[in-house]
CSV table of C-alpha atoms and ligand atoms in Angstrom, one decimal:
chain,number,residue,atom,x,y,z
R,227,MET,CA,2.8,-31.3,20.0
R,228,THR,CA,0.0,-30.9,17.4
R,229,ASN,CA,-0.4,-27.9,15.1
R,230,SER,CA,-3.4,-26.6,17.0
R,231,GLN,CA,-1.5,-26.8,20.3
R,232,LEU,CA,1.4,-24.8,18.8
R,233,GLU,CA,-1.2,-22.2,17.5
R,234,LYS,CA,-2.6,-21.9,21.0
R,235,GLN,CA,0.8,-21.5,22.5
R,236,VAL,CA,1.7,-18.7,20.1
R,237,TYR,CA,-1.6,-16.9,20.8
R,238,GLU,CA,-1.0,-17.1,24.5
R,239,LYS,CA,2.5,-15.7,24.3
R,240,LEU,CA,1.2,-12.7,22.2
R,241,LEU,CA,-1.8,-12.1,24.3
R,242,PRO,CA,-0.3,-10.0,27.1
R,243,VAL,CA,1.4,-7.6,24.6
R,244,TYR,CA,-1.3,-7.4,21.9
R,245,GLY,CA,-4.7,-8.3,23.4
R,246,HIS,CA,-7.2,-10.9,22.0
R,247,ASN,CA,-8.0,-9.6,18.5
R,248,GLU,CA,-4.5,-8.6,17.5
R,249,SER,CA,-2.9,-11.7,18.9
R,250,LEU,CA,-5.4,-14.0,17.1
R,251,SER,CA,-5.0,-12.2,13.7
R,252,MET,CA,-1.2,-12.1,14.1
R,253,GLN,CA,-1.1,-15.8,15.0
R,254,ARG,CA,-3.3,-16.7,12.0
R,255,PHE,CA,-1.2,-14.5,9.7
R,256,LEU,CA,2.0,-16.1,11.0
R,257,PHE,CA,0.9,-19.6,10.5
R,258,SER,CA,-0.7,-19.2,7.1
R,259,ALA,CA,2.5,-17.4,5.8
R,260,LEU,CA,4.7,-20.1,7.2
R,261,HIS,CA,2.8,-23.2,6.3
R,262,GLY,CA,1.7,-21.8,2.9
R,263,LYS,CA,-1.5,-23.9,2.8
R,264,GLN,CA,-5.0,-23.0,2.0
R,265,ASN,CA,-7.2,-22.6,5.1
R,266,HIS,CA,-9.2,-25.8,4.5
R,267,GLU,CA,-6.1,-27.9,4.0
R,268,TRP,CA,-4.6,-26.5,7.2
R,269,LEU,CA,-7.8,-27.2,9.2
R,270,LEU,CA,-7.4,-30.9,8.3
R,271,LEU,CA,-3.9,-30.9,9.7
R,272,ARG,CA,-4.9,-29.3,13.1
R,273,ASN,CA,-4.5,-32.6,15.0
R,274,SER,CA,-1.3,-33.7,13.2
R,275,GLU,CA,2.1,-33.5,14.8
R,276,VAL,CA,3.9,-30.1,14.1
R,277,SER,CA,6.8,-30.4,11.6
R,278,GLU,CA,10.2,-29.6,12.8
R,279,THR,CA,10.6,-26.9,10.2
R,280,LEU,CA,7.4,-25.1,11.2
R,281,LYS,CA,8.2,-25.3,14.9
R,282,THR,CA,11.7,-23.8,14.3
R,283,ARG,CA,10.3,-21.0,12.2
R,284,VAL,CA,7.6,-20.2,14.7
R,285,GLU,CA,10.1,-20.2,17.6
R,286,THR,CA,12.3,-17.8,15.7
R,287,ALA,CA,9.3,-15.5,15.0
R,288,ILE,CA,8.0,-15.1,18.6
R,289,PRO,CA,10.7,-12.9,20.1
R,290,LEU,CA,10.6,-10.7,17.0
R,291,LEU,CA,6.8,-10.3,17.3
R,292,LEU,CA,7.1,-9.6,21.0
R,293,ASN,CA,9.6,-6.9,20.1
R,294,HIS,CA,6.9,-5.3,17.9
R,295,MET,CA,8.3,-6.2,14.6
R,296,PRO,CA,5.4,-6.3,12.1
R,297,VAL,CA,4.4,-9.9,11.3
R,298,GLN,CA,4.7,-9.1,7.6
R,299,TYR,CA,8.4,-8.3,8.1
R,300,VAL,CA,8.9,-11.3,10.2
R,301,VAL,CA,7.7,-13.6,7.5
R,302,GLY,CA,9.0,-11.4,4.6
R,303,LYS,CA,5.6,-11.2,2.8
R,304,THR,CA,2.1,-10.0,2.8
R,305,TRP,CA,-1.0,-10.1,0.6
R,306,PHE,CA,-2.5,-7.2,-1.3
R,307,TYR,CA,-5.4,-7.5,-3.6
R,308,ASP,CA,-4.9,-11.2,-4.0
R,309,LEU,CA,-1.2,-10.8,-4.8
R,310,GLU,CA,1.5,-12.2,-2.6
R,311,LEU,CA,4.2,-9.5,-2.2
R,312,SER,CA,7.6,-9.6,-0.6
R,313,VAL,CA,8.2,-6.9,2.0
R,314,GLU,CA,11.2,-6.1,4.1
R,315,PRO,CA,12.2,-3.4,6.5
R,316,GLY,CA,12.8,-0.3,4.4
R,317,VAL,CA,9.6,-0.8,2.4
R,318,LEU,CA,6.2,0.2,3.6
R,319,ILE,CA,3.8,-2.7,4.3
R,320,PRO,CA,0.8,-2.0,2.1
R,321,ARG,CA,-2.4,-1.2,4.0
R,322,PRO,CA,-5.9,-2.6,3.5
R,323,GLU,CA,-7.2,0.9,2.8
R,324,THR,CA,-5.0,1.1,-0.2
R,325,GLU,CA,-6.7,-1.9,-1.7
R,326,GLU,CA,-9.9,0.3,-1.8
R,327,LEU,CA,-8.1,2.9,-3.9
R,328,VAL,CA,-7.1,0.2,-6.3
R,329,ARG,CA,-10.6,-1.2,-6.4
R,330,ALA,CA,-12.1,2.2,-7.2
R,331,ILE,CA,-9.7,2.6,-10.2
R,332,VAL,CA,-10.4,-1.0,-11.4
R,333,LEU,CA,-14.1,-0.4,-11.2
R,334,LYS,CA,-13.9,2.7,-13.3
R,335,HIS,CA,-11.4,1.4,-15.9
R,336,HIS,CA,-11.9,-2.4,-16.2
R,337,LEU,CA,-13.4,-2.0,-19.7
R,338,ASP,CA,-10.7,0.4,-21.1
R,339,LYS,CA,-8.9,-1.0,-24.1
R,340,SER,CA,-5.7,0.9,-23.4
R,341,VAL,CA,-4.7,2.9,-20.4
R,342,GLU,CA,-1.3,4.2,-19.3
R,343,ILE,CA,-0.8,4.4,-15.6
R,344,LEU,CA,1.9,5.9,-13.3
R,345,ASP,CA,2.2,5.0,-9.6
R,346,ILE,CA,4.3,7.6,-7.7
R,347,GLY,CA,5.9,6.3,-4.5
R,348,THR,CA,5.3,2.7,-5.3
R,349,GLY,CA,7.0,1.0,-2.3
R,350,SER,CA,6.5,-2.7,-2.6
R,351,GLY,CA,4.8,-2.1,-6.0
R,352,ALA,CA,1.4,-2.9,-4.4
R,353,ILE,CA,-0.7,-0.4,-6.4
R,354,ALA,CA,1.2,-0.7,-9.7
R,355,LEU,CA,1.2,-4.5,-9.6
R,356,SER,CA,-2.4,-4.9,-8.6
R,357,LEU,CA,-3.6,-2.5,-11.3
R,358,CYS,CA,-1.4,-4.4,-13.8
R,359,SER,CA,-2.9,-7.7,-12.8
R,360,GLN,CA,-6.5,-6.4,-12.8
R,361,LEU,CA,-6.4,-4.3,-16.0
R,362,PRO,CA,-5.2,-6.5,-18.8
R,363,PHE,CA,-4.7,-3.7,-21.3
R,364,ALA,CA,-2.9,-1.3,-18.9
R,365,LYS,CA,0.7,-0.2,-19.4
R,366,VAL,CA,1.9,0.5,-15.9
R,367,SER,CA,4.9,2.5,-14.7
R,368,ALA,CA,6.0,3.1,-11.1
R,369,ALA,CA,8.5,5.4,-9.4
R,370,ASP,CA,10.1,5.7,-6.0
R,371,ILE,CA,13.0,7.5,-4.5
R,372,SER,CA,14.1,4.5,-2.5
R,373,ASP,CA,16.5,1.9,-3.8
R,374,ILE,CA,15.2,-0.8,-1.4
R,375,ALA,CA,11.6,-0.1,-2.6
R,376,LEU,CA,12.6,-0.3,-6.2
R,377,THR,CA,14.5,-3.6,-5.6
R,378,VAL,CA,11.5,-5.1,-3.8
R,379,ALA,CA,9.0,-3.9,-6.4
R,380,ALA,CA,11.2,-5.4,-9.2
R,381,LYS,CA,11.4,-8.7,-7.3
R,382,ASN,CA,7.6,-8.7,-6.8
R,383,ALA,CA,7.0,-8.0,-10.5
R,384,LEU,CA,9.3,-10.9,-11.5
R,385,ASN,CA,7.7,-13.3,-9.1
R,386,LEU,CA,4.2,-12.4,-10.2
R,387,LYS,CA,5.2,-12.3,-13.9
R,388,LEU,CA,3.8,-8.8,-14.2
R,389,ASP,CA,5.4,-6.4,-16.5
R,390,ILE,CA,5.9,-2.8,-15.1
R,391,ASN,CA,8.4,-0.1,-15.8
R,392,LEU,CA,10.3,1.1,-12.7
R,393,TYR,CA,11.9,4.5,-12.4
R,394,LYS,CA,14.1,5.9,-9.6
R,395,ALA,CA,13.0,9.5,-9.1
R,396,ASP,CA,12.6,12.2,-6.4
R,397,PHE,CA,9.2,13.8,-7.0
R,398,LEU,CA,10.1,16.7,-4.8
R,399,ASN,CA,12.7,17.6,-7.4
R,400,GLU,CA,11.3,18.9,-10.7
R,401,GLU,CA,14.4,18.0,-12.6
R,402,ALA,CA,13.3,14.3,-12.4
R,403,TYR,CA,10.1,15.0,-14.3
R,404,SER,CA,11.7,14.8,-17.8
R,405,LEU,CA,12.1,11.0,-17.3
R,406,PHE,CA,8.4,10.6,-17.7
R,407,GLY,CA,6.0,10.5,-20.6
R,408,LYS,CA,2.2,11.0,-20.5
R,409,TYR,CA,-0.4,9.0,-18.7
R,410,ASN,CA,-4.1,8.5,-18.5
R,411,ILE,CA,-4.0,7.8,-14.8
R,412,ILE,CA,-1.5,9.0,-12.1
R,413,VAL,CA,-2.0,7.4,-8.7
R,414,SER,CA,-0.1,7.9,-5.5
R,415,ASN,CA,-0.2,7.0,-1.9
R,416,PRO,CA,2.6,9.5,-0.8
R,417,PRO,CA,3.9,10.1,2.7
R,418,TYR,CA,1.1,12.0,4.5
R,419,VAL,CA,1.4,11.4,8.2
R,420,LYS,CA,2.3,14.7,10.0
R,421,GLU,CA,5.3,14.5,12.3
R,422,SER,CA,3.0,15.8,15.1
R,423,GLU,CA,0.8,12.7,14.6
R,424,LYS,CA,3.7,10.4,15.5
R,425,GLN,CA,2.6,10.3,19.1
R,426,PHE,CA,-0.6,8.4,18.1
R,427,MET,CA,1.3,5.7,16.2
R,428,LEU,CA,2.2,2.2,17.4
R,429,PRO,CA,5.8,0.9,18.0
R,430,ASN,CA,5.4,-1.7,15.2
R,431,VAL,CA,5.1,1.2,12.7
R,432,LEU,CA,7.5,3.7,14.3
R,433,ASP,CA,10.3,1.4,15.1
R,434,TYR,CA,10.3,-0.7,11.9
R,435,GLU,CA,8.7,1.1,9.0
R,436,PRO,CA,10.7,3.6,6.9
R,437,PHE,CA,10.2,7.1,8.2
R,438,GLU,CA,10.6,8.6,4.7
R,439,ALA,CA,7.7,6.5,3.5
R,440,LEU,CA,5.3,7.9,6.1
R,441,PHE,CA,6.0,11.3,7.4
R,442,VAL,CA,5.8,14.9,6.2
R,443,PRO,CA,6.6,18.1,8.1
R,444,ASP,CA,3.7,19.8,9.8
R,445,SER,CA,4.9,23.0,8.1
R,446,ASP,CA,4.1,21.6,4.6
R,447,PRO,CA,2.0,18.4,4.9
R,448,LEU,CA,0.7,18.6,1.4
R,449,VAL,CA,4.0,19.0,-0.3
R,450,PHE,CA,3.7,15.7,-2.3
R,451,TYR,CA,0.2,16.5,-3.5
R,452,ARG,CA,1.2,20.0,-4.7
R,453,LYS,CA,4.2,18.6,-6.6
R,454,ILE,CA,2.4,15.6,-8.1
R,455,LEU,CA,-0.5,17.8,-9.3
R,456,ALA,CA,1.9,20.2,-10.9
R,457,PHE,CA,3.7,17.3,-12.5
R,458,ALA,CA,0.4,15.8,-13.6
R,459,SER,CA,-0.8,19.0,-15.4
R,460,SER,CA,2.0,18.5,-17.9
R,461,HIS,CA,2.1,14.6,-17.9
R,462,LEU,CA,-1.6,13.7,-18.3
R,463,TYR,CA,-3.5,13.1,-21.5
R,464,GLU,CA,-6.7,15.2,-21.9
R,465,ARG,CA,-9.1,14.1,-19.3
R,466,GLY,CA,-6.5,12.1,-17.5
R,467,GLU,CA,-7.1,11.4,-13.9
R,468,VAL,CA,-5.2,11.7,-10.6
R,469,TRP,CA,-6.1,9.4,-7.7
R,470,PHE,CA,-4.6,10.0,-4.2
R,471,GLU,CA,-4.7,8.4,-0.9
R,472,ILE,CA,-4.7,11.1,1.7
R,473,ASN,CA,-4.5,12.0,5.4
R,474,GLU,CA,-8.1,12.0,6.7
R,475,SER,CA,-7.8,15.6,8.0
R,476,GLU,CA,-6.8,17.0,4.6
R,477,ALA,CA,-9.5,16.1,2.1
R,478,VAL,CA,-10.8,19.6,1.6
R,479,ASN,CA,-7.3,21.1,1.2
R,480,VAL,CA,-6.3,18.4,-1.3
R,481,ALA,CA,-9.5,18.9,-3.2
R,482,ARG,CA,-8.7,22.7,-3.4
R,483,LEU,CA,-5.2,21.8,-4.8
R,484,PHE,CA,-7.0,19.9,-7.6
R,485,THR,CA,-9.1,22.9,-8.4
R,486,ASP,CA,-6.0,25.2,-8.4
R,487,ASN,CA,-4.3,22.9,-10.9
R,488,GLY,CA,-7.1,22.9,-13.4
R,489,PHE,CA,-8.8,19.6,-12.4
R,490,GLY,CA,-12.6,19.1,-12.3
R,491,ASN,CA,-15.0,16.3,-11.3
R,492,ILE,CA,-13.2,16.1,-7.9
R,493,ARG,CA,-14.4,13.4,-5.6
R,494,ILE,CA,-13.7,12.5,-2.1
R,495,TYR,CA,-14.1,8.8,-1.0
R,496,ASN,CA,-14.3,7.3,2.5
R,497,ASP,CA,-12.4,4.2,3.5
R,498,PHE,CA,-13.9,1.2,5.2
R,499,LYS,CA,-13.4,2.9,8.6
R,500,GLY,CA,-15.5,5.9,7.4
R,501,LYS,CA,-12.6,8.3,7.1
R,502,GLU,CA,-12.1,10.6,4.1
R,503,ARG,CA,-9.2,8.7,2.6
R,504,PHE,CA,-9.1,9.2,-1.2
R,505,VAL,CA,-9.5,12.0,-3.6
R,506,SER,CA,-9.7,11.9,-7.4
R,507,GLY,CA,-10.0,14.5,-10.1
R,508,VAL,CA,-10.0,14.8,-13.9
R,509,PHE,CA,-7.7,17.1,-15.8
R,510,ASN,CA,-9.1,19.8,-18.1
R,511,PHE,CA,-12.5,18.6,-17.1
R,512,GLY,CA,-14.1,22.0,-17.3
R,513,ASP,CA,-13.0,22.5,-20.9
R,514,GLN,CA,-14.7,19.4,-22.2
R,515,ASP,CA,-17.9,19.1,-24.2
R,516,TYR,CA,-20.3,17.1,-22.2
R,517,ALA,CA,-22.2,15.7,-25.2
E,12,LIG,N1,2.6,2.8,-2.8
E,12,LIG,C1,3.0,2.0,-1.6
E,12,LIG,C2,1.8,1.5,-0.9
E,12,LIG,O1,0.7,2.1,-1.0
E,12,LIG,O2,1.9,0.6,-0.1
E,12,LIG,C3,4.0,2.8,-0.7
E,12,LIG,C4,3.4,4.1,-0.2
E,12,LIG,S1,4.4,4.9,1.0
E,12,LIG,C5,3.2,5.6,2.0
E,12,LIG,C6,5.2,6.2,0.2
E,12,LIG,C7,6.3,5.9,-0.8
E,12,LIG,O3,6.8,7.1,-1.4
E,12,LIG,C8,7.5,5.2,-0.2
E,12,LIG,O4,7.8,4.0,-0.9
E,12,LIG,C9,8.6,6.2,-0.3
E,12,LIG,O5,9.9,5.6,-0.5
E,12,LIG,C10,8.2,7.0,-1.5
E,12,LIG,N2,8.8,8.4,-1.5
E,12,LIG,C11,9.0,9.1,-0.4
E,12,LIG,N3,9.6,10.3,-0.8
E,12,LIG,C12,9.6,10.3,-2.2
E,12,LIG,C13,10.1,11.2,-3.2
E,12,LIG,N4,10.6,12.4,-2.8
E,12,LIG,N5,10.0,10.9,-4.5
E,12,LIG,C14,9.4,9.6,-4.8
E,12,LIG,N6,9.0,8.7,-3.9
E,12,LIG,C15,9.1,9.0,-2.6
E,13,LIG,N1,-2.0,4.8,6.5
E,13,LIG,C1,-0.6,4.7,6.8
E,13,LIG,C2,-0.4,4.6,8.3
E,13,LIG,O1,-1.2,5.0,9.0
E,13,LIG,C3,0.2,5.9,6.2
E,13,LIG,C4,0.3,5.8,4.8
E,13,LIG,C5,0.9,7.0,4.2
E,13,LIG,O2,1.6,7.8,4.9
E,13,LIG,N2,0.7,7.2,3.0
E,13,LIG,O3,0.6,4.1,8.8
């Protein structure tokens, strides 16, 4: 069997469960993660015989995919902002929207000669590591409550030779705050999906991704934003910034929390799907001399 015949076979097996677009992108992701070659190299091999190793790996993957395991967990890795990151069940798979949050911070800060950053709820380390690789003068720290996340983030930092400080901390508990110093930028993509929104989510997310990474109670959906902004008001340098990824239905409420905590220059940004997905603000902005 040739490589392209195996690709076609995989696509056809996925098709009844996932439909055309999803099956095609899953099949492509699977193959590129498993063969590890550049796209142009792989194209030259399309009519070659499939290697036994690749065939075995693909055959092991199919039943897992048909069982809705996310392809990134099946292969144990994903790509985020040009970085290859290990991921495993217990750690959230970074989303493409979050790359846009990183891009906005990089655009604003790429000329800074020194900048201290804290990423709260770092998961795989996606935000912290991409900022560290894009901002050469940045000193980056990252925190999470989950041991699995911290282990995976540490492994990713080591593989990528990026130096970040990792902290285990529960940000809902103020006692943890004394571990931390001061920062120019605090960034977070905290859990923000309301439990009532579970019904709209797919089995690949609900059955495999960590509940604690995603969900917040409907009774207090902004709990992480409130806690992090209160933390930030004593852990930011003058004119330090907070950048959040948010639930699209909460932009105005999150913006109000920024105001309540003494932030100014508050901005709401849309993601590539046109949803209000990010909010940023500057601490003590109102007290500053504009000259
Ligand atoms: N930053 C990663 C990303 O964007 O892909 C992961 C974001 S995930 C939506 C939220 C993260 O917050 C998870 O890694 C979870 O373990 C962490 N988390 C949940 N509750 C927390 C808490 N009380 N304190 C600190 N981190 C928490
Ligand atoms: N955007 C993610 C999802 O829909 C949720 C990320 C988060 O809760 N911070 O699965």
